Every structure is written in structure tokens, then in C-alpha cells.
């Protein structure tokens, strides 16, 4: 799902738009499977009870299973789906929440440094934590960013906005780099 274009300024374009990595949904999915398995097993046991208690048992098992599925699976799924991490040509945007929506926008010019970190498990899944230092007091941490190293590089390039950067999507570097310190290279100096 693309970020709504009507919320962007005139010359602003989305560079990266992602949700947290799917590893955020591993434990909720396991909880769903365990709940469904236990509910099915208990329903088979409750079916063998005497006449009024089998219906009461099935209803109680169904209600408890429904509450557990909503609490342990659907709530994290909705939280994952409504969490957005967006990098545009002008700013970094983070949004999350359904009933209580929170968000932060950081202009690219205010970003001082960009760091990433990922442990062994994050490296296996291809995600990590992005740490943004801006004009705020404390660095902002964005957890479970997919392809964190690529996002790190994209933000770094957007912040620096270097026309002589070595990265050109789909093209090779053809423009020579400017001389260091504003002086021509040694062989081209005039005396």
C-alpha cells in the first residue's frame, strides 16, 4: 500500500515505504496455532459430556478461543499492518496505531547521523534496528526495519544529497568527481 500522494508536498516522492519485518508476527502466528489446536482438542473432549454441559462447554471454549485469537493474533496483526516507515525525498515519516494514531516526521536536513544494528537473528531474517540522531535530545530507534542496511544507505544519500555520489540507479558514474579542496589535480595546475 503506497503512502497517500495527497499528504506529500509538490516535489516530494516516496523512496522507501515499509511495514515492520514479518518476524514481528511469528509469535502471534504460533499463538494462533496453539489456540486453535487446544480449542479443537477441548471441543472434542467437551462433546462427550452429558447433555446440557456439552453445549455450555463448547460455548465457553469458543468464547475463550475467540478472546485469545483476538488478543494474541489479530491485535498484533493490525498493529503490524498499521505501522508504516516511510522515507521520502524531503523527510522521514513513522506512523503507527489504529484508534490512537501516533507519528513523527523528521526533515532530512535535521538528521545528524544514521546508524543501524542487527544481531544474528536479525541478520537471518534480513532486518534490524535503525537509529536516527536528529535535533532531538535522544536518538530515535525504529525496530524491525526490513533490509535495514539498504534503508540506512538510502537515508544517508538523501541526507547528503551529493550530486557526485557514486550511486546512480541504472546508470554508471560518467561525471568526473570535483577536485579535492577546490584545487585542480596536480598535473593540471597552472603556474
Short mmCIF file of C-alpha atoms in Angstrom, two decimals:
data_model
loop_
_atom_site.label_atom_id
_atom_site.label_comp_id
_atom_site.label_asym_id
_atom_site.label_seq_id
_atom_site.Cartn_x
_atom_site.Cartn_y
_atom_site.Cartn_z
CA UNK A 1 0.00 0.00 0.00
CA UNK A 2 1.60 3.27 -1.13
CA UNK A 3 1.74 6.33 1.03
CA UNK A 4 -1.07 8.75 0.01
CA UNK A 5 0.27 11.24 -2.53
CA UNK A 6 -2.04 13.98 -1.23
CA UNK A 7 -0.05 14.02 2.04
CA UNK A 8 3.22 14.75 0.21
CA UNK A 9 4.45 18.17 -0.85
CA UNK A 10 4.67 19.13 -4.52
CA UNK A 11 8.16 17.84 -5.39
CA UNK A 12 8.30 15.15 -2.68
CA UNK A 13 8.49 11.48 -3.68
CA UNK A 14 8.39 8.28 -1.63
CA UNK A 15 11.75 6.48 -1.72
CA UNK A 16 11.07 3.70 0.84
CA UNK A 17 7.76 2.55 2.31
CA UNK A 18 7.64 -0.49 4.55
CA UNK A 19 5.95 -2.14 7.49
CA UNK A 20 7.96 -3.78 10.26
CA UNK A 21 9.53 -7.09 9.31
CA UNK A 22 7.20 -10.12 9.35
CA UNK A 23 9.24 -11.63 12.20
CA UNK A 24 7.02 -9.47 14.40
CA UNK A 25 4.21 -11.91 13.53
CA UNK A 26 5.98 -15.21 14.32
CA UNK A 27 4.86 -15.48 17.96
CA UNK A 28 1.29 -14.30 17.23
CA UNK A 29 1.04 -16.96 14.50
CA UNK A 30 2.31 -19.63 16.89
CA UNK A 31 -0.23 -18.43 19.48
CA UNK A 32 -2.99 -18.75 16.86
CA UNK A 33 -1.97 -22.31 16.00
CA UNK A 34 -1.71 -23.36 19.67
CA UNK A 35 -5.08 -21.76 20.48
CA UNK A 36 -6.81 -23.47 17.55
CA UNK A 37 -5.21 -26.83 18.38
CA UNK A 38 -6.06 -26.64 22.10
CA UNK A 39 -9.57 -25.39 21.32
CA UNK A 40 -10.20 -28.26 18.92
CA UNK A 41 -8.89 -30.82 21.42
CA UNK A 42 -11.02 -29.37 24.26
CA UNK A 43 -14.08 -29.23 21.98
CA UNK A 44 -13.71 -32.94 21.22
CA UNK A 45 -13.49 -33.67 24.96
CA UNK A 46 -16.48 -31.40 25.77
CA UNK A 47 -18.61 -33.10 23.12
CA UNK A 48 -18.60 -36.30 25.17
CA UNK A 49 -20.05 -34.60 28.27
CA UNK A 50 -23.70 -35.04 29.33
CA UNK A 51 -26.45 -33.12 27.53
CA UNK A 52 -26.59 -29.60 28.97
CA UNK A 53 -22.86 -29.42 29.80
CA UNK A 54 -21.60 -30.27 26.34
CA UNK A 55 -23.24 -27.13 24.89
CA UNK A 56 -22.04 -24.96 27.80
CA UNK A 57 -18.52 -26.37 27.42
CA UNK A 58 -18.45 -25.75 23.66
CA UNK A 59 -19.68 -22.17 24.11
CA UNK A 60 -17.11 -21.49 26.86
CA UNK A 61 -14.29 -22.96 24.78
CA UNK A 62 -15.40 -20.91 21.75
CA UNK A 63 -15.52 -17.66 23.73
CA UNK A 64 -12.12 -18.21 25.34
CA UNK A 65 -10.59 -19.21 21.98
CA UNK A 66 -12.08 -16.12 20.31
CA UNK A 67 -10.70 -13.80 23.02
CA UNK A 68 -7.25 -15.41 22.75
CA UNK A 69 -7.23 -15.20 18.93
CA UNK A 70 -8.22 -11.52 19.00
CA UNK A 71 -5.77 -10.63 21.79
CA UNK A 72 -2.77 -12.73 20.73
CA UNK A 73 -3.12 -12.75 16.92
CA UNK A 74 -5.46 -10.14 15.46
CA UNK A 75 -4.25 -7.20 17.61
CA UNK A 76 -0.55 -7.73 16.67
CA UNK A 77 -1.55 -8.25 13.01
CA UNK A 78 -3.46 -4.95 12.94
CA UNK A 79 -0.58 -3.23 14.79
CA UNK A 80 1.87 -4.57 12.18
CA UNK A 81 -0.35 -3.53 9.27
CA UNK A 82 -0.91 -0.01 10.55
CA UNK A 83 2.75 0.69 11.33
CA UNK A 84 4.49 2.50 8.47
CA UNK A 85 8.10 3.55 7.98
CA UNK A 86 8.47 5.94 5.05
CA UNK A 87 11.46 7.73 3.60
CA UNK A 88 10.72 10.48 1.10
CA UNK A 89 12.98 12.89 -0.71
CA UNK A 90 12.24 15.52 1.97
CA UNK A 91 11.61 13.71 5.26
CA UNK A 92 11.45 10.52 7.27
CA UNK A 93 7.94 9.54 8.39
CA UNK A 94 6.87 6.99 11.02
CA UNK A 95 3.19 6.26 11.70
CA UNK A 96 1.53 3.67 13.92
CA UNK A 97 -1.77 2.91 15.58
CA UNK A 98 -5.43 2.43 14.78
CA UNK A 99 -7.54 4.06 17.48
CA UNK A 100 -4.72 6.17 18.89
CA UNK A 101 -2.59 7.20 15.92
CA UNK A 102 0.95 8.47 16.56
CA UNK A 103 3.52 9.72 14.14
CA UNK A 104 6.73 11.59 13.69
CA UNK A 105 8.18 13.47 10.72
CA UNK A 106 11.88 14.31 10.61
CA UNK A 107 13.07 16.65 7.84
CA UNK A 108 16.14 15.28 6.05
CA UNK A 109 18.02 18.48 6.87
CA UNK A 110 17.61 17.82 10.61
CA UNK A 111 19.09 14.34 10.57
CA UNK A 112 22.61 14.38 12.01
CA UNK A 113 23.52 10.71 11.74
CA UNK A 114 22.06 7.39 10.70
CA UNK A 115 23.09 4.09 12.28
CA UNK A 116 21.85 0.54 12.09
CA UNK A 117 22.34 -2.52 14.21
CA UNK A 118 21.25 -6.09 13.86
CA UNK A 119 22.07 -9.22 15.79
CA UNK A 120 22.40 -12.73 14.46
CA UNK A 121 18.65 -13.42 14.39
CA UNK A 122 18.00 -10.08 12.68
CA UNK A 123 20.65 -10.90 10.07
CA UNK A 124 18.99 -14.26 9.40
CA UNK A 125 15.65 -12.51 8.82
CA UNK A 126 17.18 -9.57 6.93
CA UNK A 127 16.05 -6.82 9.27
CA UNK A 128 17.39 -4.66 12.07
CA UNK A 129 17.13 -1.51 14.13
CA UNK A 130 17.62 1.91 12.56
CA UNK A 131 18.91 4.65 14.87
CA UNK A 132 18.37 8.25 13.76
CA UNK A 133 20.06 11.13 15.55
CA UNK A 134 18.43 14.45 14.86
CA UNK A 135 17.97 17.73 16.66
CA UNK A 136 16.04 15.92 19.42
CA UNK A 137 17.61 15.04 22.77
CA UNK A 138 17.69 11.26 22.34
CA UNK A 139 18.26 9.19 19.20
CA UNK A 140 15.11 7.65 17.72
CA UNK A 141 15.09 3.85 17.36
CA UNK A 142 13.00 2.14 14.71
CA UNK A 143 12.83 -1.62 15.33
CA UNK A 144 12.40 -4.45 12.81
CA UNK A 145 13.09 -2.43 9.66
CA UNK A 146 13.31 -4.80 6.65
CA UNK A 147 16.59 -4.52 4.67
CA UNK A 148 17.95 -2.13 7.28
CA UNK A 149 21.34 -1.71 5.57
CA UNK A 150 19.74 -0.62 2.30
CA UNK A 151 17.38 1.76 4.11
CA UNK A 152 20.38 3.14 6.02
CA UNK A 153 22.19 3.83 2.74
CA UNK A 154 19.13 5.43 1.14
CA UNK A 155 18.64 7.78 4.10
CA UNK A 156 22.34 8.65 4.15
CA UNK A 157 22.25 9.53 0.46
CA UNK A 158 19.05 11.55 0.83
CA UNK A 159 20.53 13.48 3.78
CA UNK A 160 23.77 14.27 1.99
CA UNK A 161 22.15 14.91 -1.39
CA UNK A 162 25.54 14.69 -3.09
CA UNK A 163 25.26 15.08 -6.89
CA UNK A 164 28.66 13.38 -7.26
CA UNK A 165 27.61 10.37 -5.18
CA UNK A 166 28.81 7.04 -6.54
CA UNK A 167 25.27 5.64 -6.54
CA UNK A 168 23.22 6.07 -9.68
CA UNK A 169 20.32 3.63 -10.07
CA UNK A 170 20.50 2.05 -13.52
CA UNK A 171 23.45 4.15 -14.70
CA UNK A 172 27.19 4.29 -14.27
CA UNK A 173 29.16 7.25 -12.99
CA UNK A 174 30.11 9.38 -16.03
CA UNK A 175 30.70 12.76 -14.42
CA UNK A 176 34.21 13.14 -13.03
CA UNK A 177 34.47 13.90 -9.35
CA UNK A 178 35.34 17.50 -8.45
CA UNK A 179 38.89 18.10 -7.26
CA UNK A 180 39.54 17.95 -3.53
CA UNK A 181 39.73 21.28 -1.75
CA UNK A 182 38.59 23.20 -4.82
CA UNK A 183 42.01 22.92 -6.47
CA UNK A 184 42.71 21.11 -9.73
CA UNK A 185 44.65 17.83 -9.62
CA UNK A 186 48.45 18.03 -9.57
CA UNK A 187 49.02 17.52 -13.27
CA UNK A 188 46.55 20.27 -14.22
CA UNK A 189 47.75 23.16 -12.03
CA UNK A 190 48.73 26.35 -13.85
CA UNK A 191 51.76 28.33 -12.69
#
